[in-house]
Short mmCIF file of C-alpha atoms and ligand atoms in Angstrom, two decimals:
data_model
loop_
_atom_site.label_atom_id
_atom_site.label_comp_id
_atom_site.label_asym_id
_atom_site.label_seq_id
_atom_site.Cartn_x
_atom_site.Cartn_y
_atom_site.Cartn_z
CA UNK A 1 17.05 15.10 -12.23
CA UNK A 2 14.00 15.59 -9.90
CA UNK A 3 13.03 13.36 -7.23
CA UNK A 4 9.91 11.62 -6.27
CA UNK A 5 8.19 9.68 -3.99
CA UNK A 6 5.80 6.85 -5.31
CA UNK A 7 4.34 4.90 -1.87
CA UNK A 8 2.64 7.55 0.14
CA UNK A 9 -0.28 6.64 2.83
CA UNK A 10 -3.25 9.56 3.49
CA UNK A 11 -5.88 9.64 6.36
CA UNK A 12 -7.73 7.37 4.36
CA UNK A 13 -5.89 4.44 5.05
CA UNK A 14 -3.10 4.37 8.14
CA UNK A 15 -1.47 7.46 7.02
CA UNK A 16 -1.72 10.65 9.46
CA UNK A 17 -1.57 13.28 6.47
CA UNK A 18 -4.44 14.79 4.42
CA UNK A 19 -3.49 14.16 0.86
CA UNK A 20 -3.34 17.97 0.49
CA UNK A 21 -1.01 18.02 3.73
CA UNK A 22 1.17 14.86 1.58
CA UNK A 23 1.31 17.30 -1.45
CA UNK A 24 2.00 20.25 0.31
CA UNK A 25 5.22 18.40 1.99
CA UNK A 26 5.64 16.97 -1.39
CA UNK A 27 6.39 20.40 -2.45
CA UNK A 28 8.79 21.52 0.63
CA UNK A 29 10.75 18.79 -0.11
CA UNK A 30 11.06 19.73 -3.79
CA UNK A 31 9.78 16.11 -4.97
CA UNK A 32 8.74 16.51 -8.60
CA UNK A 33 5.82 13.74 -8.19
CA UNK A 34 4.08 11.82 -6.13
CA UNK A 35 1.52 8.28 -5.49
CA UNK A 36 -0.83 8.18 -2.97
CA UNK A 37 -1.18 4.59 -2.33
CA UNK A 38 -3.50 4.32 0.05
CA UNK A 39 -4.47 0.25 1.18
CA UNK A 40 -7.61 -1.00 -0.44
CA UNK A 41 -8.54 2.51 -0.72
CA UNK A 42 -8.46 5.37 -3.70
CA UNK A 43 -10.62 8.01 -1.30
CA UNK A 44 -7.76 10.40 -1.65
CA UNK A 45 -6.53 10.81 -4.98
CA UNK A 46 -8.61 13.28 -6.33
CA UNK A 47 -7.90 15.61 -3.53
CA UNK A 48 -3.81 15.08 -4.02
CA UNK A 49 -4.96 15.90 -7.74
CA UNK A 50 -6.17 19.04 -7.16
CA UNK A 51 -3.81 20.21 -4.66
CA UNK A 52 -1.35 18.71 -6.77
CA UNK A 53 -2.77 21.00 -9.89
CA UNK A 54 -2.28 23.94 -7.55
CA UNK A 55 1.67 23.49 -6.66
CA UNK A 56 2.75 21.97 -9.46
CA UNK A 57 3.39 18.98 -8.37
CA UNK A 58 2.32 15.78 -10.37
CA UNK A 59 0.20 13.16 -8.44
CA UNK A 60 0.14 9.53 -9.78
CA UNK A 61 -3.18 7.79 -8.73
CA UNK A 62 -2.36 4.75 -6.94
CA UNK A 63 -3.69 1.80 -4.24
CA UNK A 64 -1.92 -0.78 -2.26
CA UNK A 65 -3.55 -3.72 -2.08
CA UNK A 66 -3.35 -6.34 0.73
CA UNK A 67 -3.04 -10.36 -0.35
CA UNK A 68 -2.18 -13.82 0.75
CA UNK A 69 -0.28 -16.41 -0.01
CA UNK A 70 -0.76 -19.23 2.31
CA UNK A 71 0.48 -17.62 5.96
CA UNK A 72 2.38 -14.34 4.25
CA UNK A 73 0.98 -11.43 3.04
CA UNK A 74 1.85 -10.24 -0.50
CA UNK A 75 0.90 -6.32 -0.94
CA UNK A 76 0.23 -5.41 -4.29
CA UNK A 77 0.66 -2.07 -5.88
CA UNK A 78 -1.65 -0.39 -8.81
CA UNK A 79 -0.80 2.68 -10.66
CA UNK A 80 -2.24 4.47 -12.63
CA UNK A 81 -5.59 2.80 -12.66
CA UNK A 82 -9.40 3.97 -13.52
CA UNK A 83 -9.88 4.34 -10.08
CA UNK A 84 -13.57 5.95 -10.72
CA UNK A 85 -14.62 3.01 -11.98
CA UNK A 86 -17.91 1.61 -10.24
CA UNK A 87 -16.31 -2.49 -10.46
CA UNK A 88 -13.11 -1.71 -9.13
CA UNK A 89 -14.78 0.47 -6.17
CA UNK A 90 -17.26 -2.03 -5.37
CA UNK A 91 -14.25 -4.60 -4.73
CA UNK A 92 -12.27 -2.00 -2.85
CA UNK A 93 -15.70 -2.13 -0.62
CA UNK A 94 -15.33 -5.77 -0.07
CA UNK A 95 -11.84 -5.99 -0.01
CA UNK A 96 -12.42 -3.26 3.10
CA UNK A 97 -15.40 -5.38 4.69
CA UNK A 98 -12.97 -7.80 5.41
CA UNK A 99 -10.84 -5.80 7.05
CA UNK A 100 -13.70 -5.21 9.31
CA UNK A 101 -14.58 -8.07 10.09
CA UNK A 102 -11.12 -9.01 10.96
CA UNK A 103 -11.07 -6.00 13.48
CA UNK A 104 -14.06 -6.94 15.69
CA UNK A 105 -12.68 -10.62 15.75
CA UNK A 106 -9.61 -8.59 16.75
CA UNK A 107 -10.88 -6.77 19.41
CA UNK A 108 -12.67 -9.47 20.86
CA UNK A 109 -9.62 -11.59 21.25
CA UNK A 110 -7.54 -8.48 22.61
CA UNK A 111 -10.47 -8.42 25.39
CA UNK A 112 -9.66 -11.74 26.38
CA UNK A 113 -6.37 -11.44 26.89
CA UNK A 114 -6.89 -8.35 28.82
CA UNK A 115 -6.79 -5.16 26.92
CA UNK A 116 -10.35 -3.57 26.86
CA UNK A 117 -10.42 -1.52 23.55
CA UNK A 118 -12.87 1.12 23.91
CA UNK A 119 -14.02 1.52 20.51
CA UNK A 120 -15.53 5.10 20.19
CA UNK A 121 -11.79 5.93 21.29
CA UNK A 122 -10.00 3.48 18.94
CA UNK A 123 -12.14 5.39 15.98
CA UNK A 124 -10.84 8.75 16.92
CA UNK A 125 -7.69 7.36 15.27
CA UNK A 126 -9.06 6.66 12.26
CA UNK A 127 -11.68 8.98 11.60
CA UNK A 128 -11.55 9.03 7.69
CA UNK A 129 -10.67 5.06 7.26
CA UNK A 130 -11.20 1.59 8.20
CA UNK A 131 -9.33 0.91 11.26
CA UNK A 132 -6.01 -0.99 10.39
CA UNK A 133 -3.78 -3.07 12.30
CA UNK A 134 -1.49 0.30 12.71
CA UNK A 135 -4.55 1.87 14.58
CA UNK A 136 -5.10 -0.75 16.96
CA UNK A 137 -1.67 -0.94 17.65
CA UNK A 138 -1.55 3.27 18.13
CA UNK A 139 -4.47 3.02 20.80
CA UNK A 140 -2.62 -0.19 22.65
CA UNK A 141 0.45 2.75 23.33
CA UNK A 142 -1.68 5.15 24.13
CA UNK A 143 -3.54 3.17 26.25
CA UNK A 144 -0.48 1.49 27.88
CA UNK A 145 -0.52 -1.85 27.08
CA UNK A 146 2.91 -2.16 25.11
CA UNK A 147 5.45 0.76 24.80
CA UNK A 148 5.87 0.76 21.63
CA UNK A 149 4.29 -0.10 18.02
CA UNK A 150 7.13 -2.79 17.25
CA UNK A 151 6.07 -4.22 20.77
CA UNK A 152 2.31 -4.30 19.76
CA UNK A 153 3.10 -6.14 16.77
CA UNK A 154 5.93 -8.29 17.98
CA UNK A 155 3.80 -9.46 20.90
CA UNK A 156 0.03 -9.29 20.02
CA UNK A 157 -0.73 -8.76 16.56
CA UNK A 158 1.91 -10.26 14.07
CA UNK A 159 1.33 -13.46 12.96
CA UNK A 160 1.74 -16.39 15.18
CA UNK A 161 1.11 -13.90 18.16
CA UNK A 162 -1.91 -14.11 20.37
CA UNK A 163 -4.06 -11.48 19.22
CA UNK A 164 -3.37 -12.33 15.41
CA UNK A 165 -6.77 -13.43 13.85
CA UNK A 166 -6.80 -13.70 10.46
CA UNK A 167 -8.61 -11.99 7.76
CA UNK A 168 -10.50 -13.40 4.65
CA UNK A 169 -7.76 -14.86 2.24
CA UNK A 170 -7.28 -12.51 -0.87
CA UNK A 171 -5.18 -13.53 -3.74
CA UNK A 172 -2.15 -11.74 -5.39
CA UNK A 173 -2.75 -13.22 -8.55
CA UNK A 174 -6.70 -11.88 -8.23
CA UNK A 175 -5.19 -8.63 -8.09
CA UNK A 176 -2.90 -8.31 -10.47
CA UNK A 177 -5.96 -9.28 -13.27
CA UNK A 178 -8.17 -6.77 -11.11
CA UNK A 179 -5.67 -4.01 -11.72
CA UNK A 180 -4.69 -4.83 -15.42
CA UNK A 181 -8.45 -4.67 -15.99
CA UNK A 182 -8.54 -1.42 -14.48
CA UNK A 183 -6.57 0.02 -16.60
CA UNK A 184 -3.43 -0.15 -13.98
CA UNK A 185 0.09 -1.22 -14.04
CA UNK A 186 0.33 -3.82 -10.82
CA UNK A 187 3.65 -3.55 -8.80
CA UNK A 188 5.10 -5.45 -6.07
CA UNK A 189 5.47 -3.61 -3.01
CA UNK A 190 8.43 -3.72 -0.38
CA UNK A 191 9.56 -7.47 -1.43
CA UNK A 192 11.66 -7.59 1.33
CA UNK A 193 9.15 -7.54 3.82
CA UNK A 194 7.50 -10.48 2.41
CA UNK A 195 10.37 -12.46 1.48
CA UNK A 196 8.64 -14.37 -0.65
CA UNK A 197 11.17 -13.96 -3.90
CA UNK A 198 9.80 -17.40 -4.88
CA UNK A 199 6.39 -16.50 -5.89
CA UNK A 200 7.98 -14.02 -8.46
CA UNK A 201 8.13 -15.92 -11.58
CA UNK A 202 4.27 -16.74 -10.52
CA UNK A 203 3.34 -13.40 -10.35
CA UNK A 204 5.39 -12.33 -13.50
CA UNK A 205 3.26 -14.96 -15.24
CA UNK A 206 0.00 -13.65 -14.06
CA UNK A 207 0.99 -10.10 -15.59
CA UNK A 208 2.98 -8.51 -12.51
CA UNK A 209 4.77 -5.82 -14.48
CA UNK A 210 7.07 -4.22 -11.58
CA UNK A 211 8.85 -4.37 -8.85
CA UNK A 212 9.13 -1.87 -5.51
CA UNK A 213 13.04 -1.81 -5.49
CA UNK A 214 13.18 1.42 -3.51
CA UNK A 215 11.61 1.38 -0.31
CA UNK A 216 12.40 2.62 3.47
CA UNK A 217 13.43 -1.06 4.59
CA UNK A 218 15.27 -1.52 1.96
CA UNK A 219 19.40 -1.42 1.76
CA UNK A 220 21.87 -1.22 -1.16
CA UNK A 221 22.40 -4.81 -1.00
CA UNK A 222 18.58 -5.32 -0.95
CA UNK A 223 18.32 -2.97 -3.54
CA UNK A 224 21.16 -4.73 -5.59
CA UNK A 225 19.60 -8.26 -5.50
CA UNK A 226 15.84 -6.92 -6.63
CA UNK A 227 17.48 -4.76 -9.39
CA UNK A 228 18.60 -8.05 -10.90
CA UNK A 229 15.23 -9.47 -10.61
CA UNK A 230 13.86 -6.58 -12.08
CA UNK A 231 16.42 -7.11 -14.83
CA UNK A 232 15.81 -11.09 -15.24
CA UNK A 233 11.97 -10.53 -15.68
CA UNK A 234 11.90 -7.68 -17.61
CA UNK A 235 10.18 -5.83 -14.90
CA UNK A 236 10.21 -2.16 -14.28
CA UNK A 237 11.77 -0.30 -10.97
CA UNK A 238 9.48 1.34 -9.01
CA UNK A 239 10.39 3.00 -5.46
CA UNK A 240 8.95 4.89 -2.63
CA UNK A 241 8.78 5.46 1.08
CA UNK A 242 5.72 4.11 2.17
CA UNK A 243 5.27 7.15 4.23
CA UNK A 244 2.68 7.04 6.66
CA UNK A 245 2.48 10.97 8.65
CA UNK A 246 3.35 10.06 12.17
CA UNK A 247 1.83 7.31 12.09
CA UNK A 248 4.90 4.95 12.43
CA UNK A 249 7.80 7.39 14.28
CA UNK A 250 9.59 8.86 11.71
CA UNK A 251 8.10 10.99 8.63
CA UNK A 252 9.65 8.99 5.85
CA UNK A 253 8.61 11.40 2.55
CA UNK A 254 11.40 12.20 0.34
CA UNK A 255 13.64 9.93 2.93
CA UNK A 256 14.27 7.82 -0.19
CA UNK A 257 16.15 8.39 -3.21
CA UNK A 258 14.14 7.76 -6.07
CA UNK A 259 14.80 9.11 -9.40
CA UNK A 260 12.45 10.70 -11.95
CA UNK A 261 12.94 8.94 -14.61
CA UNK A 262 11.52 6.01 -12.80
CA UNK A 263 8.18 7.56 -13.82
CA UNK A 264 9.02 7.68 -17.61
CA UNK A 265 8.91 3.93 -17.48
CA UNK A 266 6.10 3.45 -15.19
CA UNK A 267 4.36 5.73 -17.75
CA UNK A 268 5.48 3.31 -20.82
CA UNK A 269 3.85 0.44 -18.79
CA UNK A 270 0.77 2.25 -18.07
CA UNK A 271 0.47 2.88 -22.06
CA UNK A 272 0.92 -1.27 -22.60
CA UNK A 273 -1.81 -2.02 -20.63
CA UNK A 274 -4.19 1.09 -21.79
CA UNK A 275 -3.18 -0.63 -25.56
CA UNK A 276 -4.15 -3.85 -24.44
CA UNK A 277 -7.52 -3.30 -23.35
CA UNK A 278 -8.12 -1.29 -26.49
CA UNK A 279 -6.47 -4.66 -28.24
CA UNK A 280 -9.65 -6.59 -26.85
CA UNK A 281 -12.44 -4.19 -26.50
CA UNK A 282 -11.60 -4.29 -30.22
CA UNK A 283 -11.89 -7.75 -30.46
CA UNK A 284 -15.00 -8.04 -28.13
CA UNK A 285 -16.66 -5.65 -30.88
P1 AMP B 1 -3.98 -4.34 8.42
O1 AMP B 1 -3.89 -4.20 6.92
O2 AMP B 1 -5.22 -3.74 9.00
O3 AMP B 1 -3.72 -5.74 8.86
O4 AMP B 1 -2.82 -3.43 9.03
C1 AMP B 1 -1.50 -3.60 8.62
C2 AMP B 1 -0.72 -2.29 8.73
O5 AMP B 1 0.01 -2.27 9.93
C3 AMP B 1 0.31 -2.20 7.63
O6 AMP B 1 -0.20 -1.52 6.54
C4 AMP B 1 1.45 -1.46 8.25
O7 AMP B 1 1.28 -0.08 8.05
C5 AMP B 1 1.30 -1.75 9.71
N1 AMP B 1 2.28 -2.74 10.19
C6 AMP B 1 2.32 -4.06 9.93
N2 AMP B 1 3.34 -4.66 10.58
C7 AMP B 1 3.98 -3.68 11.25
C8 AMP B 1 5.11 -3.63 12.12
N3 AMP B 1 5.80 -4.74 12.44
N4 AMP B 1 5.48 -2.43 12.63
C9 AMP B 1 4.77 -1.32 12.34
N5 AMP B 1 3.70 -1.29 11.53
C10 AMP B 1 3.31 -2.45 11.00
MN1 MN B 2 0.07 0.63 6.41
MN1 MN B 3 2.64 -2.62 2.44
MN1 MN B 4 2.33 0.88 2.18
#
């Protein structure tokens, strides 16, 4: 039984890898297939595709998209989606404007309480994406302000800490239609980080159709208790690392155990919702 790896972050988001460079690891790490599931972004599929074409190794287009729900944020993951289409990318644009103008509220407030962010500097980090939280918490070690990335985040920039400033509220159940319509089967991602198990029946109901049971902070009890979720909702197991390069210590590709098969079913969702939107274009005609 192969392996693979379905949570995977690129240049294009907070990730430090080219989606070749993810593909190309992909491969040393003999990982049958792989998502790149970049955050509000789907700027490097097609270049995983094509690398992916060239080593044999099968690339699953996917996004990870961020939400709220009151004070938590939900992240949302869609596979398999049209992601050429000209709707979905102009909401991916907006989705990303927010993000912006989050960061210069951001770096306004972090020059307040002290630490000047230079911000020809900052965007050598990200030179392919919208700067993320990750970035700006990168440049604050570099520059010296905290000594680590946990300390940036458990100081400054988590919520409830100074230098959080909220973004634009986005909501999961938005997304999930957003996906569906795009032809994509929406997951949730890393449910242990938001600990919001209580919104899951909600979700189900708006047409959430799986659930991130693998993940890097997940253990085998976590992984025990969202197993039986998936089980209770009919929902299908999806898992992945949520590598991000170097971006976060550790290169966490392949670090968790996912099984192939896992795809087969992701595959059988993808064909309920491609059967669907034939079901009403039909309809519509
Ligand atoms: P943003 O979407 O711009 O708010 O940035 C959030 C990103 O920061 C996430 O995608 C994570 O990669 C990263 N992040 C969030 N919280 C932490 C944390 N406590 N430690 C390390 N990275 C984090
Ligand atoms: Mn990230
Ligand atoms: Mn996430
Ligand atoms: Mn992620």
């Amino acid at each position: 039984m192969g392996k693979i790896d379905l949570h995977i972050h690129t240049i294009y988001s907070d990730g430090t890898f080219t989606p070749q460079q993810v593909v190309q690891q992909a491969k040393k790490l003999n990982l049958v297939a792989i998502s790149i599931t970049d955050h509000d972004s789907v700027r490097g599929i097609e270049e995983a595709m094509e690398e992916g074409k060239k080593l044999g190794i099968e690339v699953v287009p996917g996004v990870e998209m961020s939400t709220d729900v009151g004070e938590d944020e939900i992240h949302i993951l869609g596979y398999y989606l049209d992601w050429r289409r000209k709707e979905f990318l102009s909401k991916l644009d907006f989705f990303q404007q927010i993000r912006i103008e989050r960061n210069e509220k951001l770096l306004k407030r972090l020059k307040e309480l002290g630490m000047e962010v230079n911000q020809g500097e900052l965007a050598k980090l990200a030179p392919k994406s919208v700067i993320s939280r990750l970035h700006i918490a990168r440049y604050m070690v570099k520059k010296g302000y905290v000594k680590s990335i946990d300390e940036a985040f458990e100081e400054w920039l988590n919520p409830g800490r100074p230098a959080h400033v909220e973004r634009a509220k986005v909501s999961p159940f938005e997304i999930i239609s957003l996906i569906l319509e795009t032809g994509g089967v929406p997951v949730l991602a890393h449910p242990f980080l938001s600990r919001r198990d209580d919104l899951i029946p909600k979700l189900v109901e708006a047409g959430l159709m799986g659930i991130e049971v693998y993940h890097s902070t997940h253990n085998l009890d976590t992984v025990k208790h969202y197993t039986k979720i998936a089980q209770e909702y009919g929902l299908i197991i999806t898992g992945g690392s949520d590598c991000h390069g170097d971006n976060k210590g550790e290169r966490l590709m392949g670090k968790v155990d996912v099984p192939e098969e896992i795809l087969w079913e992701l595959k059988k969702a993808r064909d309920k919702v491609l059967e669907k939107i034939k079901l009403f274009s039909k309809k519509d005609s």
